[in-house]
Short mmCIF file of C-alpha atoms and ligand atoms in Angstrom, two decimals:
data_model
loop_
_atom_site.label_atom_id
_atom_site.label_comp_id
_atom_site.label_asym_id
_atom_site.label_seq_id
_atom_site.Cartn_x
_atom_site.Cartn_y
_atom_site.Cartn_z
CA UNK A 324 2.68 -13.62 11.81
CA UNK A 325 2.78 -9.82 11.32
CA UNK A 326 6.17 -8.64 9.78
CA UNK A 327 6.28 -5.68 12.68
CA UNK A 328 5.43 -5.92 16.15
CA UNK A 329 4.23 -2.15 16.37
CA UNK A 330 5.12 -0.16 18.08
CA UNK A 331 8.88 -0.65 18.36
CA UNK A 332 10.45 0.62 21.25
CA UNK A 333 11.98 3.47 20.31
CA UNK A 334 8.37 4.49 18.48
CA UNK A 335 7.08 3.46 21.99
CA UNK A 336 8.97 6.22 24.00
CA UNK A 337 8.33 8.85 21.40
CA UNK A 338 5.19 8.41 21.25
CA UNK A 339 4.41 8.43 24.79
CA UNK A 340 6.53 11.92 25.15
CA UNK A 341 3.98 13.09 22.47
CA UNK A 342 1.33 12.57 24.39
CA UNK A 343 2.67 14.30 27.49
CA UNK A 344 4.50 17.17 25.57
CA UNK A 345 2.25 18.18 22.72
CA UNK A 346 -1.48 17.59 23.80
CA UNK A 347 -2.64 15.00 21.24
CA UNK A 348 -4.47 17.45 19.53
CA UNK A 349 -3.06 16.05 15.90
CA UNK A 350 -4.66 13.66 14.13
CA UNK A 351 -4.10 9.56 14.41
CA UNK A 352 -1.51 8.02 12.70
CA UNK A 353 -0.22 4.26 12.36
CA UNK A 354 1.65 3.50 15.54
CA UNK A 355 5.32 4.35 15.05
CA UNK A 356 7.83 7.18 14.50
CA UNK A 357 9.58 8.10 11.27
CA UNK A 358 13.34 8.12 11.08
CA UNK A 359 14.30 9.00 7.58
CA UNK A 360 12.68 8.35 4.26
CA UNK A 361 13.85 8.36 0.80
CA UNK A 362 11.77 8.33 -2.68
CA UNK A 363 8.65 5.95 -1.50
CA UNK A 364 10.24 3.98 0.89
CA UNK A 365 10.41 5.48 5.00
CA UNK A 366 12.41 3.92 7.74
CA UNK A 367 10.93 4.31 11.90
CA UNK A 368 13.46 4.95 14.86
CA UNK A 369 13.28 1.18 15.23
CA UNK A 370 14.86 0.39 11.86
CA UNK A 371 11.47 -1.06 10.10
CA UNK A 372 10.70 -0.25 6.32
CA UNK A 373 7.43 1.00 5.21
CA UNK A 374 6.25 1.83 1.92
CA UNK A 375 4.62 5.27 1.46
CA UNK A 376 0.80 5.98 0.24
CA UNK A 377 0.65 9.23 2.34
CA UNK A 378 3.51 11.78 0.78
CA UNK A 379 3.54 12.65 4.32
CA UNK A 380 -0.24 14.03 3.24
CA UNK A 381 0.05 14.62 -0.07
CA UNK A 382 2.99 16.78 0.13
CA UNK A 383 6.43 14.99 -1.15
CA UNK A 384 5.27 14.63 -4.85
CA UNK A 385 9.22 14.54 -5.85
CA UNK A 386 9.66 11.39 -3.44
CA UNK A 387 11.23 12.32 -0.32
CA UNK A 388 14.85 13.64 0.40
CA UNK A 389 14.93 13.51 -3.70
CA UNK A 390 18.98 14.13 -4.29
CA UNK A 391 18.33 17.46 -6.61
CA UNK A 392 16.12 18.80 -4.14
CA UNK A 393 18.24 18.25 -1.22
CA UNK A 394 21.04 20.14 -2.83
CA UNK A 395 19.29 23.18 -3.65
CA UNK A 396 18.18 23.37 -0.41
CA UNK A 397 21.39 23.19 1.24
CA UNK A 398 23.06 25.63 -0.94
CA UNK A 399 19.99 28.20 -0.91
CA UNK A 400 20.50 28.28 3.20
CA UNK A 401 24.47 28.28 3.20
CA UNK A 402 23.51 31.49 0.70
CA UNK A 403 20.44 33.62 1.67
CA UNK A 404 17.28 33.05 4.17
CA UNK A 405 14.81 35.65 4.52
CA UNK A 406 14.96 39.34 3.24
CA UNK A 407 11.21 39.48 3.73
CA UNK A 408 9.89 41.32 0.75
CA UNK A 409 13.02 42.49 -1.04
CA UNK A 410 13.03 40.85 -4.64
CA UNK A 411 15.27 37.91 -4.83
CA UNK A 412 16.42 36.07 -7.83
CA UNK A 413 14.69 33.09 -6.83
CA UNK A 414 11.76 34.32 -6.00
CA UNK A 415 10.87 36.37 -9.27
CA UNK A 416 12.32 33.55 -11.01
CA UNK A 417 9.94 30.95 -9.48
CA UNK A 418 7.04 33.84 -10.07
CA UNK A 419 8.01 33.69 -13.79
CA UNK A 420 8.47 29.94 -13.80
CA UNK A 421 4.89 29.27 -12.55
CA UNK A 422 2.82 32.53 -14.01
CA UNK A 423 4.36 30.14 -17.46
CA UNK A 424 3.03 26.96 -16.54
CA UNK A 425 -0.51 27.72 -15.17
CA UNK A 426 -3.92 28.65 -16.92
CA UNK A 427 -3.08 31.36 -19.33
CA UNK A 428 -5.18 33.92 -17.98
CA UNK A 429 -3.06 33.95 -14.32
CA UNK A 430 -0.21 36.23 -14.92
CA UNK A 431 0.52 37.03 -10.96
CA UNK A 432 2.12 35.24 -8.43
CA UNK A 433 2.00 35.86 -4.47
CA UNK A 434 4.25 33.34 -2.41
CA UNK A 435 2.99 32.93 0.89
CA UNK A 436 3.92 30.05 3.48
CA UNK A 437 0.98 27.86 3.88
CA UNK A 438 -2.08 25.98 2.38
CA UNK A 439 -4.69 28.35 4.61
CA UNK A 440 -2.38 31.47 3.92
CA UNK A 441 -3.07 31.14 0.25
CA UNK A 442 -6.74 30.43 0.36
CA UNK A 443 -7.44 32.82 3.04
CA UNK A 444 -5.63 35.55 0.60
CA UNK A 445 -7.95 34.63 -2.18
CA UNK A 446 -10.75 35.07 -0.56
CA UNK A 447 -9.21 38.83 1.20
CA UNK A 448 -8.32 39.76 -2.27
CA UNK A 449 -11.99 38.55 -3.56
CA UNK A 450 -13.72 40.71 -1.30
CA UNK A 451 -11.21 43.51 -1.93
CA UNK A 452 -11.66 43.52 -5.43
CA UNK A 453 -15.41 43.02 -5.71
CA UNK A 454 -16.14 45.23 -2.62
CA UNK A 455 -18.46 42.78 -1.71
CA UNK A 456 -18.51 39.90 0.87
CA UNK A 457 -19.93 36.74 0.49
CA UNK A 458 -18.12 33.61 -0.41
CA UNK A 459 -20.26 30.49 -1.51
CA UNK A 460 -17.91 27.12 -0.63
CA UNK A 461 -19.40 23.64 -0.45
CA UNK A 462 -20.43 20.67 1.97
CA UNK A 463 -17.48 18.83 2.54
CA UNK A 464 -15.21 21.32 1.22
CA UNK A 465 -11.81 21.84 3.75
CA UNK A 466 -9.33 25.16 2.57
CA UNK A 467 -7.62 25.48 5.97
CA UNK A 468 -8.15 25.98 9.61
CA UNK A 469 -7.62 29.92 9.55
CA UNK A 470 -10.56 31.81 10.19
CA UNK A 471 -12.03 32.68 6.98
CA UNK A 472 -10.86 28.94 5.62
CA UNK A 473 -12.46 27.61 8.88
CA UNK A 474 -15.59 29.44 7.61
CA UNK A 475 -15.67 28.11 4.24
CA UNK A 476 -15.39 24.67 5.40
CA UNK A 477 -18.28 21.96 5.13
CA UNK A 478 -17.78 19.64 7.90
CA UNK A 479 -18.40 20.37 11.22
CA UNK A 480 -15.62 18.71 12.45
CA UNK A 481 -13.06 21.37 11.18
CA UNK A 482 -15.07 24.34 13.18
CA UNK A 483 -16.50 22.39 15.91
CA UNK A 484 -17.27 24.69 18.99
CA UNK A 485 -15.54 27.49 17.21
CA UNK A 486 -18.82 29.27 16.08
CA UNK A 487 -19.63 32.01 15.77
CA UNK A 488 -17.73 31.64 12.41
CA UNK A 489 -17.72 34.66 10.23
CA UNK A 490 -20.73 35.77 8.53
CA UNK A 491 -21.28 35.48 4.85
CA UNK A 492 -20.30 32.38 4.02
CA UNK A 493 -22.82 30.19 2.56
CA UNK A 494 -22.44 26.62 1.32
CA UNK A 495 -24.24 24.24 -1.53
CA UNK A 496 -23.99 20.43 -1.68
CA UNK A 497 -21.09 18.78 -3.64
CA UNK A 498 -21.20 16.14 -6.20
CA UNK A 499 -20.63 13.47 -3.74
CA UNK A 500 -22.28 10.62 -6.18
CA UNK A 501 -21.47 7.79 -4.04
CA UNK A 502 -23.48 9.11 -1.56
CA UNK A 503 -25.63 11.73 -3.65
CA UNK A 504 -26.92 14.37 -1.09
CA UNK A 505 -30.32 14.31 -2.82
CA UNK A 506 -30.64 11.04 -2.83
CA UNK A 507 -30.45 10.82 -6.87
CA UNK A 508 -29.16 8.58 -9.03
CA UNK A 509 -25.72 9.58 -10.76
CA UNK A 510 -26.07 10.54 -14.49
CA UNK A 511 -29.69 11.10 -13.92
CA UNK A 512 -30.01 13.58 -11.26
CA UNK A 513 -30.18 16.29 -14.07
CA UNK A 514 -27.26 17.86 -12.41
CA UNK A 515 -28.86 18.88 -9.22
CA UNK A 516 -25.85 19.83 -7.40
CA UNK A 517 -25.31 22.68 -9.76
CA UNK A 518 -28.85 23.86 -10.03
CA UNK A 519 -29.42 23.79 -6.66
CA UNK A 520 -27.16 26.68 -5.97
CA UNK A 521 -29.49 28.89 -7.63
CA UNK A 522 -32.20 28.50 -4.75
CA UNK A 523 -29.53 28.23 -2.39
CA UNK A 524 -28.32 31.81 -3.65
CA UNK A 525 -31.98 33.07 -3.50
CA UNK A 526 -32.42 31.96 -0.29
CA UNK A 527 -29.38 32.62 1.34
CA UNK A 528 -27.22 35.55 -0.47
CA UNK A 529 -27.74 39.41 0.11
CA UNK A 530 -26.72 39.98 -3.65
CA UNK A 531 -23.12 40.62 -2.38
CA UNK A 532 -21.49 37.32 -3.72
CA UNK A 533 -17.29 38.06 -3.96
CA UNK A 534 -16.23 34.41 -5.07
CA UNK A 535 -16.98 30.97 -5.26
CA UNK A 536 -14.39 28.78 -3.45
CA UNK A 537 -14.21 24.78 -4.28
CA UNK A 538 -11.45 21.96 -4.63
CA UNK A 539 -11.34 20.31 -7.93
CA UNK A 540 -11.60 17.19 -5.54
CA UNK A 541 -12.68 17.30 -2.29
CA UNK A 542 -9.59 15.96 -0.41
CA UNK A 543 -10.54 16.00 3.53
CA UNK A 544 -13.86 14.62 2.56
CA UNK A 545 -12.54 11.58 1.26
CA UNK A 546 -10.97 12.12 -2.39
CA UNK A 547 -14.33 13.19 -4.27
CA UNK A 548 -14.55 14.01 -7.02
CA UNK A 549 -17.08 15.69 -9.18
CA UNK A 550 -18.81 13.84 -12.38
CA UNK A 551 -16.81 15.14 -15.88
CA UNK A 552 -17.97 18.95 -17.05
CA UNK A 553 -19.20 20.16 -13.19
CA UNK A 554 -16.22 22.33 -12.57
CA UNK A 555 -16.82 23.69 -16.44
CA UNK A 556 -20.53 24.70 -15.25
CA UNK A 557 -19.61 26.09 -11.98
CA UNK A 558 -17.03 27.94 -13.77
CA UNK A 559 -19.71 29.59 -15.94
CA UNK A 560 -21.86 30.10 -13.52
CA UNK A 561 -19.64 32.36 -11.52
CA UNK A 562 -19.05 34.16 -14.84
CA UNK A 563 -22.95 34.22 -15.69
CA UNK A 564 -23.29 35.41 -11.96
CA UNK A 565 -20.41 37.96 -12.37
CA UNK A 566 -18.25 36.15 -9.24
CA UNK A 567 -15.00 35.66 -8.93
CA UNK A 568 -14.08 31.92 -9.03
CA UNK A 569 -11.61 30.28 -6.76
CA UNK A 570 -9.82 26.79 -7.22
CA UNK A 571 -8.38 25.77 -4.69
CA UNK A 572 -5.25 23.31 -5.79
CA UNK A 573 -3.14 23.43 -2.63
CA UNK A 574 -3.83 19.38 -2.80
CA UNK A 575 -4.21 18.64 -6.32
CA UNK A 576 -1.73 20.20 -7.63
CA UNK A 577 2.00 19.53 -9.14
CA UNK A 578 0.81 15.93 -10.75
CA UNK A 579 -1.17 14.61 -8.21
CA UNK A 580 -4.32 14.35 -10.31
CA UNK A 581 -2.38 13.19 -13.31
CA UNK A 582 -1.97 16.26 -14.84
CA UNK A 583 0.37 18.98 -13.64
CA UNK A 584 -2.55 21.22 -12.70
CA UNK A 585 -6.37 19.67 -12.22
CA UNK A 586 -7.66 22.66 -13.58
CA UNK A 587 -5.98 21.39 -17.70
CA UNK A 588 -8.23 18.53 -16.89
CA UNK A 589 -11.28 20.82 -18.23
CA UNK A 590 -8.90 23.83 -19.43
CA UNK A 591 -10.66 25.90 -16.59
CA UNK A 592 -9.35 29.37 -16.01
CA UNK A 593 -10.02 30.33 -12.31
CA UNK A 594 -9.22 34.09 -11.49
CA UNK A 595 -7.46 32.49 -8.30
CA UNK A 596 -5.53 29.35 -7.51
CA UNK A 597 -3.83 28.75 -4.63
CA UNK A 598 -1.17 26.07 -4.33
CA UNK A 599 0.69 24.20 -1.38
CA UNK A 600 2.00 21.18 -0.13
CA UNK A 601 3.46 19.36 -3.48
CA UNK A 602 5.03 23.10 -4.49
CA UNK A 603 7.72 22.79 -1.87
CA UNK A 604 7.39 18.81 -1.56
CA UNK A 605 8.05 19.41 2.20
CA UNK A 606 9.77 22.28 2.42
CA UNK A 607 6.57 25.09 3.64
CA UNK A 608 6.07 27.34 1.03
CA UNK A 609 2.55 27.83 -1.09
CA UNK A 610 1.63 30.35 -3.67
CA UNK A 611 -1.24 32.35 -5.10
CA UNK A 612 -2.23 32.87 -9.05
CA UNK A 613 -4.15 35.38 -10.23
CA UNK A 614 -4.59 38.27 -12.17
CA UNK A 615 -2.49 41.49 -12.45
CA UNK A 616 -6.26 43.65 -13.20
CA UNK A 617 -7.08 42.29 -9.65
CA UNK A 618 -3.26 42.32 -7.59
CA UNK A 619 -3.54 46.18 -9.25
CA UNK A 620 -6.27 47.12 -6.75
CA UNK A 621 -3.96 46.87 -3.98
CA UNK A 622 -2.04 49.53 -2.13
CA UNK A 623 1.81 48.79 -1.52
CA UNK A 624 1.90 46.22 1.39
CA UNK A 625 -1.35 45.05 1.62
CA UNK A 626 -0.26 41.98 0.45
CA UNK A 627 2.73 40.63 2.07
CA UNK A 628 3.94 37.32 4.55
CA UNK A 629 7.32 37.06 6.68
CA UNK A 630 8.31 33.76 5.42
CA UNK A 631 6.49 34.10 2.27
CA UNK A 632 8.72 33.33 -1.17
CA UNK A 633 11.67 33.26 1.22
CA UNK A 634 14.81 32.11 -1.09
CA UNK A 635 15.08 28.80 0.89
CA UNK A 636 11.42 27.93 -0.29
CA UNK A 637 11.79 29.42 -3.79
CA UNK A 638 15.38 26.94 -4.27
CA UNK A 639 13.34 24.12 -3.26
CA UNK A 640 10.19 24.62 -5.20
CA UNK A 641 12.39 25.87 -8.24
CA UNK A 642 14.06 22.28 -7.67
CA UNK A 643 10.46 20.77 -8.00
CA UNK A 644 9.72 21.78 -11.11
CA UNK A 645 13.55 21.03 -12.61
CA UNK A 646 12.50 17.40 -10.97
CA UNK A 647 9.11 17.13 -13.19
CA UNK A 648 11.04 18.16 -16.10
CA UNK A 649 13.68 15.80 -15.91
CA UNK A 650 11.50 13.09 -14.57
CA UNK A 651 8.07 12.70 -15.87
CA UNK A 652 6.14 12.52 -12.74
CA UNK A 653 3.13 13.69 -14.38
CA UNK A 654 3.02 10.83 -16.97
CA UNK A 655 3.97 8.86 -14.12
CA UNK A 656 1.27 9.66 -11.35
CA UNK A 657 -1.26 8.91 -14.72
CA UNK A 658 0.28 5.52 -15.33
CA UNK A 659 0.95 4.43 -11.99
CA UNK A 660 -2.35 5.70 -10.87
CA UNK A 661 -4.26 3.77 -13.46
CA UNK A 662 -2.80 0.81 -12.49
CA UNK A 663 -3.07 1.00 -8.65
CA UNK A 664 -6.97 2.11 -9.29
CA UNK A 665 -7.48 -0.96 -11.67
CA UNK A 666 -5.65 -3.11 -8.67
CA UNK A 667 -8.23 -1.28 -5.72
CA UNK A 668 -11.24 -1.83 -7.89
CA UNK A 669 -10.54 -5.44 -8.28
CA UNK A 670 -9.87 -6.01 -4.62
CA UNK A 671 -13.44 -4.02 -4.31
CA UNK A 672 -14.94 -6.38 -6.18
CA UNK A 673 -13.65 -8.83 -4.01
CA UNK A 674 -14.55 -7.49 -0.99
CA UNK A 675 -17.76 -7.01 1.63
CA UNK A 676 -16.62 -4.00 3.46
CA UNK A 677 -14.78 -2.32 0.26
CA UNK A 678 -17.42 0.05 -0.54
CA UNK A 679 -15.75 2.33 -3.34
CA UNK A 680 -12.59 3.23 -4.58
CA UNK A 681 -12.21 6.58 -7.12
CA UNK A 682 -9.58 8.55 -7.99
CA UNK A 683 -7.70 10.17 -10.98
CA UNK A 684 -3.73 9.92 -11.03
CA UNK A 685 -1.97 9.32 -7.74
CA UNK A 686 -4.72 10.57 -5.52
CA UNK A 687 -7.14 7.47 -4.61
CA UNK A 688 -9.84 7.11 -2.35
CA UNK A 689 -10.75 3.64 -0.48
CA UNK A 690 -14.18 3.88 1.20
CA UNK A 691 -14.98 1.42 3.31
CA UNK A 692 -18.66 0.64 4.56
CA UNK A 693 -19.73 -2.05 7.25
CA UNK A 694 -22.54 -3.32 4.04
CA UNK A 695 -22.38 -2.17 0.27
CA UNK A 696 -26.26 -2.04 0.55
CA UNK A 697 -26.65 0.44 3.18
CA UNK A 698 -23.42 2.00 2.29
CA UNK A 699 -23.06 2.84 6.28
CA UNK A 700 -19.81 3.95 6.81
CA UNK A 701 -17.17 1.59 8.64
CA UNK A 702 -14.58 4.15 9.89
CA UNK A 703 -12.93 1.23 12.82
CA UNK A 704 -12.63 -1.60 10.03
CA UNK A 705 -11.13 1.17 8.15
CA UNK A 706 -8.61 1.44 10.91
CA UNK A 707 -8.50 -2.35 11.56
CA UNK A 708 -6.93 -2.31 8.08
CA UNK A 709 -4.54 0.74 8.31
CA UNK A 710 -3.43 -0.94 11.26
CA UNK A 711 -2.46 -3.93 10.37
CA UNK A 712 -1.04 -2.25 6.98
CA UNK A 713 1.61 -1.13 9.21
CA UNK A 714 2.56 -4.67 10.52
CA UNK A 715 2.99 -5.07 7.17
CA UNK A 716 4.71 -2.62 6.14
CA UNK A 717 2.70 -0.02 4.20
CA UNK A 718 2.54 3.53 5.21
CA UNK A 719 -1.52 5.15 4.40
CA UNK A 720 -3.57 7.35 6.29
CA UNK A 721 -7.37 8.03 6.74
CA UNK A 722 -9.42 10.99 5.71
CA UNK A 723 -13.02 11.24 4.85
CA UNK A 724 -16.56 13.38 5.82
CA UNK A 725 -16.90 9.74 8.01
CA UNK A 726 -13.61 9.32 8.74
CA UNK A 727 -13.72 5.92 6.70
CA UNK A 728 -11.82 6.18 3.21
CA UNK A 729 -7.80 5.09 2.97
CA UNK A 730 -5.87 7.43 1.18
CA UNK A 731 -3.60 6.38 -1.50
CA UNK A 732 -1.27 8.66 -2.33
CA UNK A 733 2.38 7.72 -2.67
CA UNK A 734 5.18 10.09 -3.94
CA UNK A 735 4.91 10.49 -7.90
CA UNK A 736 7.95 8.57 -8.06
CA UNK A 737 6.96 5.18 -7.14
CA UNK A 738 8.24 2.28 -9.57
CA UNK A 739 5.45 -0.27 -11.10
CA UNK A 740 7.46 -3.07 -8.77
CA UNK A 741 6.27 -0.57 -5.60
CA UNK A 742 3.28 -0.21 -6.86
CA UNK A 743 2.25 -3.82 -7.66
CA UNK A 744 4.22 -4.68 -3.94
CA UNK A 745 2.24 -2.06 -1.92
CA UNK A 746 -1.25 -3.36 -3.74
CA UNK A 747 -0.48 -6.86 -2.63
CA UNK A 748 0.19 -5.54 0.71
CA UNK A 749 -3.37 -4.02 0.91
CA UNK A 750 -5.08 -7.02 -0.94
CA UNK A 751 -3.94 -9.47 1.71
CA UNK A 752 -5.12 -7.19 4.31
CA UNK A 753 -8.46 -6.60 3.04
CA UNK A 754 -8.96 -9.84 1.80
CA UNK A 755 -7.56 -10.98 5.69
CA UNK A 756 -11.01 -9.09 6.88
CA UNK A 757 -12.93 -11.89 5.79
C1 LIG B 77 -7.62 21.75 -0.46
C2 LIG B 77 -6.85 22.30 0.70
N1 LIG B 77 -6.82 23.62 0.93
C3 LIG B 77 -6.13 24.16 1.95
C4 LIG B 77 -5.44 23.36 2.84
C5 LIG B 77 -4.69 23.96 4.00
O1 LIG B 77 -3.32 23.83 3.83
P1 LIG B 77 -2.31 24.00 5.08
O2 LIG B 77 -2.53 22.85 6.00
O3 LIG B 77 -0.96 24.00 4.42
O4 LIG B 77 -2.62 25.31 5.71
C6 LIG B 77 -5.44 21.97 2.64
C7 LIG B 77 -4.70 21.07 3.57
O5 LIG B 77 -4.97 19.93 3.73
C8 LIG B 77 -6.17 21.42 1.56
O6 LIG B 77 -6.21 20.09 1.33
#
């Protein structure tokens, strides 16, 4: 017997109003309607519990409605909104607060609003600086659904039917080693991924390469992430190559990788990095770092956003940080995401349709496949699964370049009981597959 009927009735009714008001253009989500949520645990209209793997999608690192974050919130609106680009206390402050705690070599900060808005101003300010115009991105790679981000992306499915798509973006295979694009085996492919993009420049560039734009792990394509040293080398190679580099953090950011930045996990030093979703941990605000030789190329207002480093954002991502101070989250996401990853890889082992399961702090991908042989993807027992997680109370999503990997990504803040409830959860259900 499930432990929810879903959906509930009140889930029921707002969900069909969805469909008739907004289009059903979003993407699919287990069947019911959140309420209220607080650290990892969410509550629908119809008064069932869920625990969280999503962070909404990666975006409450802090745990939701966290009590510190809350406040500063509500006293930052009772106070001060939006003066648009007039300095405010909290926003310099934040500037400061972050220019301290990222690579050394990124001592400027731009607040913007949005994931897209920050990687679409890298790549302006790129162009701007270098005065030329290509940007090199790779397959699978997703940085937004703005037009240059919509550009740079490697799956169809983000610019489907939008073409034409802007010229001068050209893209290179990832590291996807699960399912290596050339076929090789991993650790003795001789790193073809990275020399590739030497014929794929000679083929493909007009010698006017600005920047090269990549995730430290491919999040839309299903968690991915590159073998130990490749973000070193393509780091080098942009230098060798004399482009800028771009690393695009908006996901992986603030703990989620284990470290408060994926970049320390190699000591990189991009000349951008643009940051979202765990900054604000759900209030929308993003930023970009980079360097004051490059933000000193611009006029007066060529860089500027309406809702950008408003105070209301800057209170609440100020409140992040004082929240990983006080609270550990990175040493947390590292702990709890070693043991959730040792818990997934068992069940794989366990499993026929558990294909692979990777990941580095609290950011874990499930991929399932309908045979471990021909490794063909199994996006509806994916969904069998996520659906009947619900009836059982855990909260997880789908993302993946075949729509077939779980995402597991709870708030930084869940508890080793949470975790070791949430894995059961999932073991029963995958096990329940047969
Ligand atoms: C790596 C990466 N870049 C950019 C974006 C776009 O962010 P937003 O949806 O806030 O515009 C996302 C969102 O998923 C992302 O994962």
């Amino acid at each position: 017997m499930p432990k929810y009927n879903l959906p509930g009735p009140k889930s029921a009714e707002y969900m069909k109003m969805s469909d008739q008001y907004e289009g059903g253009a979003t993407s699919r989500q287990q069947p019911f309607v959140w309420d209220h949520a607080e650290g990892v645990r969410i509550w629908d209209v119809d008064g069932n519990e869920y625990i969280d793997w999503t962070s909404g999608v990666l975006v409450t690192n802090v745990g939701h409605c966290h009590p510190h974050h809350v406040e500063a919130i509500q006293q930052q609106v009772a106070r001060l909104m939006n003066p648009y680009d007039f300095p405010t206390p909290e926003r310099v402050t934040y500037a400061k607060r972050l220019v301290e705690i990222t690579p050394p070599n990124l001592d400027a900060c731009f607040m913007v609003t949005t994931g897209s808005e920050a990687t679409e101003a890298a790549m302006r300010m790129a162009k701007r600086f270098t005065g030329k115009h290509e940007i090199i991105s790779f397959y699978g790679g997703f940085h937004g659904r703005t037009g240059m981000a919509m550009a740079a992306a490697g799956k169809q499915g983000t610019k489907f039917r939008y073409g034409p798509t802007l010229t001068g973006h050209i893209q290179s295979p990832f590291p996807y080693c699960y399912r290596c694009p050339f076929d090789l085996e991993p650790g003795k492919c001789g790193n073809k991924c990275l020399s590739f993009l030497d014929l794929v420049v000679k083929t493909q560039s007009t010698g006017a390469i600005a920047a090269v734009i990549t995730e430290p792990y491919q999040g839309g394509a299903g968690f991915i992430f590159p073998p130990e040293g490749w973000l070193t080398q393509l780091q080098t190679w942009c230098q060798e190559h004399e482009v800028l580099f771009i690393l695009d953090e908006v996901q992986a950011s603030f703990g989620r990788t284990g470290k408060m930045f994926a970049a320390e996990h190699e000591d990189l030093r991009p000349n951008f990095l643009p940051l979202g979703k765990g900054i604000g941990s759900g209030i929308p605000t993003s930023a970009l770092l980079t360097e004051k030789r490059i933000m000193a190329e611009f006029e007066r207002g060529e860089a500027s956003s309406t809702t950008g480093g408003n105070p209301v954002s800057c209170a609440a991502a100020h409140a992040v940080l004082d929240i990983f101070e006080k609270e550990n989250l990175v040493e947390n996401s590292r702990k709890m995401g070693e043991y959730m990853k040792g818990r997934l890889q068992e069940l794989q082992a366990k499993s026929k349709y558990l294909g692979d399961v990777r990941g580095m702090g609290l950011v874990i991908g499930m991929e399932f496949v309908k045979d471990k042989e021909t490794k063909e993807p199994a996006p509806e027992i994916m969904w069998q699964v996520i659906d009947t997680c619900a009836t059982e109370g855990l909260c997880c999503g789908a993302v993946g370049f075949y729509g077939n990997v779980i995402r597991v990504a709870p708030p930084l803040v869940i508890s080793q009981a949470d975790a070791e409830e949430s894995c059961d959860i999932m073991e029963r259900v995958v096990l329940g597959l047969g």
